[in-house]
Amino acid sequence: APLFIAWGAEDEVIPPASQRDFIAGLCEAGQPVRFAEYPDRIHQDVLQPSSQLVPVLLRWTDLRFGFGPTDVDFCTR
């Protein structure tokens, strides 16, 4: 199943470097994953209504349930 993983560049709970390493492992394993790092965002802040992630995540989710085309795998970028 495709994954969407996003985090804040200033995350104080899960270090961004750990997130990047996790994504690299998923990509190496062939897991389709879309990912994004949001500058000036902390752990919980990335999901606040003012975050740039929210519209992207909602559209990605809508397309998944609607079986529409979307950028699922950023590993090949």
mmCIF file of C-alpha atoms in Angstrom:
data_model
loop_
_atom_site.group_PDB
_atom_site.id
_atom_site.type_symbol
_atom_site.label_atom_id
_atom_site.label_comp_id
_atom_site.label_asym_id
_atom_site.label_seq_id
_atom_site.Cartn_x
_atom_site.Cartn_y
_atom_site.Cartn_z
ATOM 1 C CA ALA A 1 0.000 0.000 0.000
ATOM 2 C CA PRO A 2 1.324 3.473 -0.771
ATOM 3 C CA LEU A 3 2.402 5.622 2.160
ATOM 4 C CA PHE A 4 2.500 9.367 2.678
ATOM 5 C CA ILE A 5 4.985 10.445 5.334
ATOM 6 C CA ALA A 6 5.557 14.074 6.272
ATOM 7 C CA TRP A 7 7.416 15.777 9.078
ATOM 8 C CA GLY A 8 8.505 19.171 10.267
ATOM 9 C CA ALA A 9 12.096 20.192 9.685
ATOM 10 C CA GLU A 10 12.203 21.400 13.301
ATOM 11 C CA ASP A 11 10.606 18.240 14.768
ATOM 12 C CA GLU A 12 11.628 17.977 18.406
ATOM 13 C CA VAL A 13 10.223 14.453 18.931
ATOM 14 C CA ILE A 14 11.506 12.498 15.920
ATOM 15 C CA PRO A 15 14.734 13.910 14.497
ATOM 16 C CA PRO A 16 14.374 14.830 10.814
ATOM 17 C CA ALA A 17 17.560 12.877 10.034
ATOM 18 C CA SER A 18 15.845 9.751 11.409
ATOM 19 C CA GLN A 19 12.863 10.422 9.151
ATOM 20 C CA ARG A 20 15.141 10.746 6.127
ATOM 21 C CA ASP A 21 16.928 7.503 7.049
ATOM 22 C CA PHE A 22 13.566 5.739 7.447
ATOM 23 C CA ILE A 23 12.428 6.957 4.011
ATOM 24 C CA ALA A 24 15.722 5.821 2.463
ATOM 25 C CA GLY A 25 15.150 2.347 3.902
ATOM 26 C CA LEU A 26 11.611 2.226 2.544
ATOM 27 C CA CYS A 27 12.826 3.282 -0.884
ATOM 28 C CA GLU A 28 15.592 0.681 -0.856
ATOM 29 C CA ALA A 29 13.002 -1.958 0.052
ATOM 30 C CA GLY A 30 10.807 -0.939 -2.909
ATOM 31 C CA GLN A 31 7.972 0.494 -0.801
ATOM 32 C CA PRO A 32 6.020 3.162 -2.698
ATOM 33 C CA VAL A 33 6.127 6.271 -0.546
ATOM 34 C CA ARG A 34 5.429 9.940 -0.989
ATOM 35 C CA PHE A 35 7.232 12.121 1.506
ATOM 36 C CA ALA A 36 7.688 15.744 2.433
ATOM 37 C CA GLU A 37 9.623 17.773 4.964
ATOM 38 C CA TYR A 38 8.081 21.098 5.945
ATOM 39 C CA PRO A 39 10.406 23.922 6.996
ATOM 40 C CA ASP A 40 9.785 25.792 10.239
ATOM 41 C CA ARG A 41 7.401 23.108 11.516
ATOM 42 C CA ILE A 42 7.683 21.043 14.691
ATOM 43 C CA HIS A 43 6.217 17.617 15.481
ATOM 44 C CA GLN A 44 2.544 18.512 16.050
ATOM 45 C CA ASP A 45 2.668 21.740 14.065
ATOM 46 C CA VAL A 46 2.871 19.932 10.730
ATOM 47 C CA LEU A 47 -0.812 18.906 11.016
ATOM 48 C CA GLN A 48 -2.220 22.254 12.105
ATOM 49 C CA PRO A 49 -4.782 23.866 9.751
ATOM 50 C CA SER A 50 -2.252 26.510 8.699
ATOM 51 C CA SER A 51 0.282 23.899 7.553
ATOM 52 C CA GLN A 52 1.026 23.502 3.846
ATOM 53 C CA LEU A 53 0.753 19.745 4.383
ATOM 54 C CA VAL A 54 -2.987 19.729 5.049
ATOM 55 C CA PRO A 55 -4.269 20.382 1.497
ATOM 56 C CA VAL A 56 -1.621 18.072 0.019
ATOM 57 C CA LEU A 57 -2.529 15.253 2.409
ATOM 58 C CA LEU A 58 -6.276 15.697 1.869
ATOM 59 C CA ARG A 59 -5.889 15.580 -1.915
ATOM 60 C CA TRP A 60 -3.570 12.558 -1.755
ATOM 61 C CA THR A 61 -6.055 10.753 0.506
ATOM 62 C CA ASP A 62 -9.036 11.632 -1.696
ATOM 63 C CA LEU A 63 -7.215 10.294 -4.735
ATOM 64 C CA ARG A 64 -6.312 7.073 -2.915
ATOM 65 C CA PHE A 65 -9.961 6.385 -2.074
ATOM 66 C CA GLY A 66 -11.095 7.490 -5.515
ATOM 67 C CA PHE A 67 -8.439 5.386 -7.201
ATOM 68 C CA GLY A 68 -7.335 8.448 -9.131
ATOM 69 C CA PRO A 69 -3.866 9.142 -10.428
ATOM 70 C CA THR A 70 -1.442 10.761 -8.010
ATOM 71 C CA ASP A 71 2.233 10.929 -7.295
ATOM 72 C CA VAL A 72 2.487 7.856 -5.101
ATOM 73 C CA ASP A 73 6.185 7.107 -5.211
ATOM 74 C CA PHE A 74 8.730 9.856 -4.672
ATOM 75 C CA CYS A 75 11.579 7.337 -4.320
ATOM 76 C CA THR A 76 12.223 7.437 -8.047
ATOM 77 C CA ARG A 77 12.566 11.249 -8.167
#
